[in-house]
JSON list of C-alpha atoms and ligand atoms in Angstrom, two decimals:
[
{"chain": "H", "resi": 1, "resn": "UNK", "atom": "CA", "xyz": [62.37, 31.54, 42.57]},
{"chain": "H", "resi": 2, "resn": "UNK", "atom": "CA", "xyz": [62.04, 31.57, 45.84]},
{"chain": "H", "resi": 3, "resn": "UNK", "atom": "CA", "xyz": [62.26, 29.38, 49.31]},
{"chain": "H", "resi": 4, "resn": "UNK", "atom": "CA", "xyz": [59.41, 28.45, 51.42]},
{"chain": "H", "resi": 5, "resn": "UNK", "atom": "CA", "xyz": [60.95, 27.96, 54.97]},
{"chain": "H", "resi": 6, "resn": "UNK", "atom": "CA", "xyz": [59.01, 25.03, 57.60]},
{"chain": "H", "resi": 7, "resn": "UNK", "atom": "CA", "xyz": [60.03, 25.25, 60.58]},
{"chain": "H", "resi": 8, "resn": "UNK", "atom": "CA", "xyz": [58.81, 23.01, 63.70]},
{"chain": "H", "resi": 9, "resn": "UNK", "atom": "CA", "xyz": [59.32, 23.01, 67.15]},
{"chain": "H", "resi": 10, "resn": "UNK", "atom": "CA", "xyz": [59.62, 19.79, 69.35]},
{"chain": "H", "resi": 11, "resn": "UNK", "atom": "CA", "xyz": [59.09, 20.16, 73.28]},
{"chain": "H", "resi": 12, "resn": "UNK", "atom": "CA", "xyz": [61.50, 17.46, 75.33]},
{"chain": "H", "resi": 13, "resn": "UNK", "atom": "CA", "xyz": [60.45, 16.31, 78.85]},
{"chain": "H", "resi": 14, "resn": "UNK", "atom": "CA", "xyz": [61.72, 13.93, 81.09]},
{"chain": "H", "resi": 15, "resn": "UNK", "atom": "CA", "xyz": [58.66, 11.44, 81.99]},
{"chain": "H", "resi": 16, "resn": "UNK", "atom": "CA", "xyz": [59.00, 13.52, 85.76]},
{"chain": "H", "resi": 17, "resn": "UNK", "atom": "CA", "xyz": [58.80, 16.61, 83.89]},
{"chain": "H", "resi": 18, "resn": "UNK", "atom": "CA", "xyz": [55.52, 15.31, 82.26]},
{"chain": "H", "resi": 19, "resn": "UNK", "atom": "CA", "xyz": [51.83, 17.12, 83.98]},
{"chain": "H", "resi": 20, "resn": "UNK", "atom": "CA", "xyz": [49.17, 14.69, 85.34]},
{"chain": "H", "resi": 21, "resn": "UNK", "atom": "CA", "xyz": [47.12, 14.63, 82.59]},
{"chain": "H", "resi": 22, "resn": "UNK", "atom": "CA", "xyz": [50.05, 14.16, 80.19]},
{"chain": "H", "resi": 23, "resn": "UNK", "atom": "CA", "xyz": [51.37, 10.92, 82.67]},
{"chain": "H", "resi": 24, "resn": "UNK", "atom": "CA", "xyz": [48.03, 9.37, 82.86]},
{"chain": "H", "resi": 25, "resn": "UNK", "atom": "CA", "xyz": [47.97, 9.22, 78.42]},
{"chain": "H", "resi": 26, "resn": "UNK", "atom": "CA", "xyz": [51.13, 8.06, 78.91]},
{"chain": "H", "resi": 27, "resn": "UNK", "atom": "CA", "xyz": [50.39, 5.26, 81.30]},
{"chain": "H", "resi": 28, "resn": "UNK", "atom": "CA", "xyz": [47.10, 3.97, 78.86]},
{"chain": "H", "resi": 29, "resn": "UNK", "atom": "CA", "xyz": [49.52, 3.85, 75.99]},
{"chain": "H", "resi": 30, "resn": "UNK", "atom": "CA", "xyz": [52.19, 1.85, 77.93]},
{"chain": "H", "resi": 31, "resn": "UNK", "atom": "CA", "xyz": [48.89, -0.82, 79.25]},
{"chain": "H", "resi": 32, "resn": "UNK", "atom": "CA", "xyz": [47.80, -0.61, 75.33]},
{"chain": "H", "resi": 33, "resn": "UNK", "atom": "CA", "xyz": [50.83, -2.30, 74.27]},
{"chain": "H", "resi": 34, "resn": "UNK", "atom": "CA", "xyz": [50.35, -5.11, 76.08]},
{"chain": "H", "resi": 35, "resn": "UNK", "atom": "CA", "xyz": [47.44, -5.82, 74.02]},
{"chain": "H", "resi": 36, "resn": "UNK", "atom": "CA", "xyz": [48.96, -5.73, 70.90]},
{"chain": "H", "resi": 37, "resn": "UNK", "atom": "CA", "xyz": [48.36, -8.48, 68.60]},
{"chain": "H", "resi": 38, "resn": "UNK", "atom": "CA", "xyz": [51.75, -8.45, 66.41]},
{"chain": "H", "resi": 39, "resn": "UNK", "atom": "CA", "xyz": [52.66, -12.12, 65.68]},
{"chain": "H", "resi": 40, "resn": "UNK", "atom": "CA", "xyz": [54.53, -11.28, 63.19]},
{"chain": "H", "resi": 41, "resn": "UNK", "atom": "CA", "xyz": [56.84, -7.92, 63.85]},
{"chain": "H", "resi": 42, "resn": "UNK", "atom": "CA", "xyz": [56.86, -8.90, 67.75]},
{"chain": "H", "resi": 43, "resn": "UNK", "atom": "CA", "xyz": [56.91, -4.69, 67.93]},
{"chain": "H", "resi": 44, "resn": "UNK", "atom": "CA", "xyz": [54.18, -3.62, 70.02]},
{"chain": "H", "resi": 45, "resn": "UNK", "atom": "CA", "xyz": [52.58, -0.18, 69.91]},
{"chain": "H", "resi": 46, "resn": "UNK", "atom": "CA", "xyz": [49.92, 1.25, 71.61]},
{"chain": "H", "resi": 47, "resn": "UNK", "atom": "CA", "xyz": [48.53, 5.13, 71.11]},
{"chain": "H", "resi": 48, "resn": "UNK", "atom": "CA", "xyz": [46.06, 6.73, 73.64]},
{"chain": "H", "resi": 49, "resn": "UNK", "atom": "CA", "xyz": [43.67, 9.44, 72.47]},
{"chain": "H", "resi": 50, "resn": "UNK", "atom": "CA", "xyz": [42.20, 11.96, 75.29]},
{"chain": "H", "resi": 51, "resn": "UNK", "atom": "CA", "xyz": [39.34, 12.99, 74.28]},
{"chain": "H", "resi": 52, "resn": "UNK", "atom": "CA", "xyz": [38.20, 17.19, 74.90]},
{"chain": "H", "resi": 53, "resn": "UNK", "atom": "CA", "xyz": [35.96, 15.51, 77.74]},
{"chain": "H", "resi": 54, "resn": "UNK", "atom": "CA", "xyz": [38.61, 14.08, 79.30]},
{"chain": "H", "resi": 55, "resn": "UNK", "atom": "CA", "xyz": [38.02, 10.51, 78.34]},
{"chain": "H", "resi": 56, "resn": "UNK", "atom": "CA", "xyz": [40.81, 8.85, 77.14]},
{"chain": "H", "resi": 57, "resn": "UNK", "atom": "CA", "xyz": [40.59, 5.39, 74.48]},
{"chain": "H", "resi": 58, "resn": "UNK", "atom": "CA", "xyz": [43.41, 3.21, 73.94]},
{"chain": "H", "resi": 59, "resn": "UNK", "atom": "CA", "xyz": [44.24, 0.96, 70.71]},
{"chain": "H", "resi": 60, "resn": "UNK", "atom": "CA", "xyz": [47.35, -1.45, 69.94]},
{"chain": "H", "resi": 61, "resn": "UNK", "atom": "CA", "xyz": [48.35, -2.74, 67.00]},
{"chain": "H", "resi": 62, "resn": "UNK", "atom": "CA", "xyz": [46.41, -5.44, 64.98]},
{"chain": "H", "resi": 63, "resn": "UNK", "atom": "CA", "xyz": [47.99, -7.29, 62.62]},
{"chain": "H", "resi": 64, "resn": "UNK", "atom": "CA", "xyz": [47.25, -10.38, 60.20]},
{"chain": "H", "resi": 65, "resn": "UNK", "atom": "CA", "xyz": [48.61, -13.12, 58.34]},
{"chain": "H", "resi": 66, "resn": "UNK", "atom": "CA", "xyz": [47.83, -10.96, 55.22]},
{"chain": "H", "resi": 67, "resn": "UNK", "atom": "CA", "xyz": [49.98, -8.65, 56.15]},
{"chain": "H", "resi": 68, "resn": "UNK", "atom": "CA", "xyz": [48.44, -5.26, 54.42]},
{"chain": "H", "resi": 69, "resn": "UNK", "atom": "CA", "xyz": [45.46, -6.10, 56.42]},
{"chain": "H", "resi": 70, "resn": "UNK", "atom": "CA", "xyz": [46.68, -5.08, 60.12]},
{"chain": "H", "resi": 71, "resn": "UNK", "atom": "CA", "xyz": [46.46, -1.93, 60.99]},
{"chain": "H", "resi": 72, "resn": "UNK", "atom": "CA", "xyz": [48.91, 0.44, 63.52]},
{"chain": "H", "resi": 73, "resn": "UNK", "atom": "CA", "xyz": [48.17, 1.31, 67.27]},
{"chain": "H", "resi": 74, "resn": "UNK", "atom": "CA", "xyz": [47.45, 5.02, 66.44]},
{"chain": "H", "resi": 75, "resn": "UNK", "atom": "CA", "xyz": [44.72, 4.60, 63.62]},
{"chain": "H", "resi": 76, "resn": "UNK", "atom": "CA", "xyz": [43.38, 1.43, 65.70]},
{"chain": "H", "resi": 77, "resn": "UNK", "atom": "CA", "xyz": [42.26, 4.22, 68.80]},
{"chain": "H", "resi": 78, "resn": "UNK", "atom": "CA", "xyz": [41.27, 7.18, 66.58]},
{"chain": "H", "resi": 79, "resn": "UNK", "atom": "CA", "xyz": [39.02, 5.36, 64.82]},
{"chain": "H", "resi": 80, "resn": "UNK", "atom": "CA", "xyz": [37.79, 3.66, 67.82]},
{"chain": "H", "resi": 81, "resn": "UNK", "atom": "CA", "xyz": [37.21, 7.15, 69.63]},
{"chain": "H", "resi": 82, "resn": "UNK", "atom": "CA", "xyz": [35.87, 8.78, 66.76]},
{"chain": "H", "resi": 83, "resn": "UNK", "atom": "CA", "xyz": [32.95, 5.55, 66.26]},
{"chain": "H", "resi": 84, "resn": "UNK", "atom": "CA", "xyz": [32.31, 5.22, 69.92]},
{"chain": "H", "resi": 85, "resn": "UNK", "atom": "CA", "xyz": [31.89, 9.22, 70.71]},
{"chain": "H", "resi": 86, "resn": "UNK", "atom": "CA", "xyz": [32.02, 11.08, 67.34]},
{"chain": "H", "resi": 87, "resn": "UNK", "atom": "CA", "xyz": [30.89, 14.24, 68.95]},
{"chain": "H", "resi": 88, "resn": "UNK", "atom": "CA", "xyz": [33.90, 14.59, 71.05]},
{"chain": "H", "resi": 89, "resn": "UNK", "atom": "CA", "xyz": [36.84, 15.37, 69.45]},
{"chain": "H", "resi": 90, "resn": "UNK", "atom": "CA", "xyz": [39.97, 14.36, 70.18]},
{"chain": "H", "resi": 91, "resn": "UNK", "atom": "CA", "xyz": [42.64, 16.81, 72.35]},
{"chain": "H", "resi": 92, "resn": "UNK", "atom": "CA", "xyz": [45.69, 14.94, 72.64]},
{"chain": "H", "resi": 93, "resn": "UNK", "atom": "CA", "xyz": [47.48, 11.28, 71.41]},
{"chain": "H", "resi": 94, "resn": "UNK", "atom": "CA", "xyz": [49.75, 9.70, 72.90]},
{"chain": "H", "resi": 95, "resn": "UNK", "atom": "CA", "xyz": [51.88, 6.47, 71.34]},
{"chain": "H", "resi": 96, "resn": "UNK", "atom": "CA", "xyz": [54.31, 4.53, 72.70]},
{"chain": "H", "resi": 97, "resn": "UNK", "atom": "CA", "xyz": [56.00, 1.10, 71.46]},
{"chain": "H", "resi": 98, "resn": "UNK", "atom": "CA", "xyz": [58.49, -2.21, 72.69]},
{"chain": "H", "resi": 99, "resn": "UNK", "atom": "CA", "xyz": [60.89, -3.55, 70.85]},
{"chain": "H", "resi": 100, "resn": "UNK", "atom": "CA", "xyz": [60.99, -7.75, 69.53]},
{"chain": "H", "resi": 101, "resn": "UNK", "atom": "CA", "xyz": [62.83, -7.77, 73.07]},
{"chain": "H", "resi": 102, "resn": "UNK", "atom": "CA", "xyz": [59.74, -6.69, 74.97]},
{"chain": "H", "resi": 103, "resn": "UNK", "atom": "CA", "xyz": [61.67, -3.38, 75.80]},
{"chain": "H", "resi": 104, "resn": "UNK", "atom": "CA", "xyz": [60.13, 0.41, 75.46]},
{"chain": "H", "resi": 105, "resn": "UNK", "atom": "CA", "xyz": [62.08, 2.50, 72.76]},
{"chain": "H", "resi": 106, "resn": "UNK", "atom": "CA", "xyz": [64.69, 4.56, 73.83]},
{"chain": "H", "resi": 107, "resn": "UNK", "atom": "CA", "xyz": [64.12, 6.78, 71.19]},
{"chain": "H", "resi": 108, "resn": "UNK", "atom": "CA", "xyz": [60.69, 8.38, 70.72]},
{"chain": "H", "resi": 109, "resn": "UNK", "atom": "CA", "xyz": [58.85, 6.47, 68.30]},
{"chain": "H", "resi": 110, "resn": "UNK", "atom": "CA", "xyz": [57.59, 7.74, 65.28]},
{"chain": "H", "resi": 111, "resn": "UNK", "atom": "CA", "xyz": [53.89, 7.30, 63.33]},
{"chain": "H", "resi": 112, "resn": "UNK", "atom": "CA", "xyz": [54.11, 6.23, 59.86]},
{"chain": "H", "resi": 113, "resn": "UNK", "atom": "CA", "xyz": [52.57, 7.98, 57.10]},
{"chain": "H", "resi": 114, "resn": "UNK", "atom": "CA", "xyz": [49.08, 6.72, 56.78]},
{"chain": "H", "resi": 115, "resn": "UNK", "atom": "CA", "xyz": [48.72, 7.46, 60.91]},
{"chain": "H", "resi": 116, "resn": "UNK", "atom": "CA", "xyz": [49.78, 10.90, 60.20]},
{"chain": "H", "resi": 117, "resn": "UNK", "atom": "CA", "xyz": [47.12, 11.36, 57.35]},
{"chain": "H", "resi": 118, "resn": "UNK", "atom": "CA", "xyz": [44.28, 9.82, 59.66]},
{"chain": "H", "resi": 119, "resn": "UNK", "atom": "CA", "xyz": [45.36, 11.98, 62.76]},
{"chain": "H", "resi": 120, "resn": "UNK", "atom": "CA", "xyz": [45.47, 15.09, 60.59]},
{"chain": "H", "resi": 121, "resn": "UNK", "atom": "CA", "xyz": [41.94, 14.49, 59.44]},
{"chain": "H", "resi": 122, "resn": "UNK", "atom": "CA", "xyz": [41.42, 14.33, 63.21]},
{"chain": "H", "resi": 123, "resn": "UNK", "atom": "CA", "xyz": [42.62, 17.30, 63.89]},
{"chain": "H", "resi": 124, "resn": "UNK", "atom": "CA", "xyz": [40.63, 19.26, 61.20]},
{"chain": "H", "resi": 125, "resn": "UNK", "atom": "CA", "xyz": [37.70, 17.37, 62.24]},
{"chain": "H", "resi": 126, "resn": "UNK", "atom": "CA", "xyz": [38.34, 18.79, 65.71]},
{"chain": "H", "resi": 127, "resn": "UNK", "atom": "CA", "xyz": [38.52, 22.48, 64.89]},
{"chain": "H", "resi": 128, "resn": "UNK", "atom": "CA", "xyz": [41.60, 22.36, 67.01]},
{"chain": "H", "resi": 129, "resn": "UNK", "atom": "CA", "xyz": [45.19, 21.54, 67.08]},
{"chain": "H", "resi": 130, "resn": "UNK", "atom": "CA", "xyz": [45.64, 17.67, 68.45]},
{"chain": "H", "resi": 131, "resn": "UNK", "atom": "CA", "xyz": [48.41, 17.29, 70.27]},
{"chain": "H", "resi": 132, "resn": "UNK", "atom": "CA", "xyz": [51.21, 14.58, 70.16]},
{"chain": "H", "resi": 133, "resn": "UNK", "atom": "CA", "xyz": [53.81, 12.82, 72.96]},
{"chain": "H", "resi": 134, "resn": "UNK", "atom": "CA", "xyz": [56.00, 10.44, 71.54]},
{"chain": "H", "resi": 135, "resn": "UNK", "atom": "CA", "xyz": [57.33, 8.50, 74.23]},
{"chain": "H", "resi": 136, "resn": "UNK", "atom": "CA", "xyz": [60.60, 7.17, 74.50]},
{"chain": "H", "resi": 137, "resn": "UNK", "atom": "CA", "xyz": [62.94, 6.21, 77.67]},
{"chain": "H", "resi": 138, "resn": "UNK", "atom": "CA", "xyz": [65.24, 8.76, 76.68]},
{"chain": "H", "resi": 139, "resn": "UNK", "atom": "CA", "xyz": [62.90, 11.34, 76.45]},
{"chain": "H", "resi": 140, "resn": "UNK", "atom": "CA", "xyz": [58.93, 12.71, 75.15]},
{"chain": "H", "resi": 141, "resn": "UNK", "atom": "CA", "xyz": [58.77, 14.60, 72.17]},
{"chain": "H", "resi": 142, "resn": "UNK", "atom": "CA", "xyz": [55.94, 16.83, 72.35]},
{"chain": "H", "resi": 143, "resn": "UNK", "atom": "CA", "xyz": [54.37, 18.35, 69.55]},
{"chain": "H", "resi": 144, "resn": "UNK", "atom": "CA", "xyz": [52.10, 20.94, 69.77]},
{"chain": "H", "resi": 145, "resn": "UNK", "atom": "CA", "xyz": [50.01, 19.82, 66.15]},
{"chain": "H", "resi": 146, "resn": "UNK", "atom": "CA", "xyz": [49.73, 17.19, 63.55]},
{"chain": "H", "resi": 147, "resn": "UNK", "atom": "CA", "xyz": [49.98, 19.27, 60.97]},
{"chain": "H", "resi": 148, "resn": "UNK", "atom": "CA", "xyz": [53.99, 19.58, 62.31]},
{"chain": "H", "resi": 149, "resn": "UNK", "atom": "CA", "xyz": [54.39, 16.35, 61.51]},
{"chain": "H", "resi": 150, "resn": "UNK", "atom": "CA", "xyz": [52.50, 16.21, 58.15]},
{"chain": "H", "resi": 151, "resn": "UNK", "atom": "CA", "xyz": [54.23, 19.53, 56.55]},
{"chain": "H", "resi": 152, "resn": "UNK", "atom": "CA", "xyz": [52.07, 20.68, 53.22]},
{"chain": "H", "resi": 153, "resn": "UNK", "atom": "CA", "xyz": [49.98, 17.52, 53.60]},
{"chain": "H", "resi": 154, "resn": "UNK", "atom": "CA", "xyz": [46.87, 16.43, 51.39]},
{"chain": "H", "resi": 155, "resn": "UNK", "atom": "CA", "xyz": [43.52, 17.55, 53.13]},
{"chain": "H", "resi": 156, "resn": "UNK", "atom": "CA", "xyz": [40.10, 18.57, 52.33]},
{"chain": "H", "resi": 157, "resn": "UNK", "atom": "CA", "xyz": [40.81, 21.79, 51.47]},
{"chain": "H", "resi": 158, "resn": "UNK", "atom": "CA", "xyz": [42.44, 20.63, 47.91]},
{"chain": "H", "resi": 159, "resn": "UNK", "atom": "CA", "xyz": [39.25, 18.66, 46.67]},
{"chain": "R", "resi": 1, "resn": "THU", "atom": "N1", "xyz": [53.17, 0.26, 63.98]},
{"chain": "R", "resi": 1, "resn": "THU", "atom": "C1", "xyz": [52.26, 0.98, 64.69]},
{"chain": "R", "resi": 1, "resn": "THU", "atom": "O1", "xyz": [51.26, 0.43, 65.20]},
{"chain": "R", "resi": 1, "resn": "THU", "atom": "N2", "xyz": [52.46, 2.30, 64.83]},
{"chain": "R", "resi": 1, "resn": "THU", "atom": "C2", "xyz": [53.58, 2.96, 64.42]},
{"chain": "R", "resi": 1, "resn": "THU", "atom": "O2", "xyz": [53.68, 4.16, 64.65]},
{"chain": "R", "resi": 1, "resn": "THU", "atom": "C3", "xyz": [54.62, 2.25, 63.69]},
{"chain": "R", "resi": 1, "resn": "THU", "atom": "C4", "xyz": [54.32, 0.85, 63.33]},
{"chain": "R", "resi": 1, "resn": "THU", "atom": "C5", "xyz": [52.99, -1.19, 63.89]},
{"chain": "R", "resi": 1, "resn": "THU", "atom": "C6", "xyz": [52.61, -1.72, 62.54]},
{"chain": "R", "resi": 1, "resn": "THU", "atom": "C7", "xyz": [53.09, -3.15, 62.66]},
{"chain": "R", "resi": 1, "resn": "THU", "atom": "O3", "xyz": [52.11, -3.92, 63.34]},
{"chain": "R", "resi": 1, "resn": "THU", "atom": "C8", "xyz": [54.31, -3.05, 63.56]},
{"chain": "R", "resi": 1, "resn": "THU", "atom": "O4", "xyz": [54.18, -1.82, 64.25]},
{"chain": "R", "resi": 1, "resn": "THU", "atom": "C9", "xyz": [55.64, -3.09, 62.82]},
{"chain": "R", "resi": 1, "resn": "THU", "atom": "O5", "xyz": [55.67, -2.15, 61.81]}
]
């Protein structure tokens, strides 16, 4: 028997602590959010993907009446960036959200499961580690790969 140990390191910075490059992701996921469609959660997300050439894409959330059929902020711009310029991969994310009150998370807000699995195929499709702010008001968790936040998770490699 034996114990397999994960360990995974989170960077904190204060939004003025935050580099230019990282500030300007920030500030296209903040705009994203405002065009959000969520009717029915009233939570509004937006993610930001920087592209290696600098460009940057934004998504929100879509959602629908059929509720499985919506789709989060963060898959929303990957897929976007990867159809629109699929030979540029994809450097850094960054996703923020507002609360039914209109109001930006305190905390920093976390991708679901599915989002994890698409920005892990990202990453693998990249060749290189994709890196991940979480904004909150409190604080930006910065992570320096998906797989950190997808520990021993399902990729190519197992088919
Ligand atoms: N949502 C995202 O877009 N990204 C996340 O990281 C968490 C959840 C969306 C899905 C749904 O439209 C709403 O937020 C409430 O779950």
């Amino acid at each position: 028997m034996k114990t397999i140990e994960l360990h995974i390191s989170v960077l904190v910075k204060k939004e003025a602590e935050l580099t230019s490059e990282e500030l300007r992701l920030l500030d296209e996921a903040r705009r994203a959010t405002y065009r959000s469609y969520a009717p029915y959660s009233h939570f509004s997300v937006g993610a930001a993907v920087e592209l290696t050439d600098g460009t940057i894409v934004s998504g929100s959330n879509q959602e629908n009446a059929a509720y499985p059929s919506g789709l989060c902020a963060e898959r929303t711009a990957v897929f976007y960036a990867n159809s629109r310029y699929p030979e540029q991969p994809i450097r850094r994310i960054c996703i923020v959200a507002r609360n039914t009150e209109g109001q930006f998370l305190q905390r920093p807000i976390s991708p679901c499961g599915a989002c994890r699995q698409v920005l892990l195929e990202a990453e693998q499709r990249a060749k290189n580690a994709i890196e991940v702010l979480l904004y909150g008001t409190d604080g930006v968790y910065i992570i320096s790969s998906i797989k950190d936040l997808l520990p021993l998770g399902f990729d190519e490699s197992f088919l």
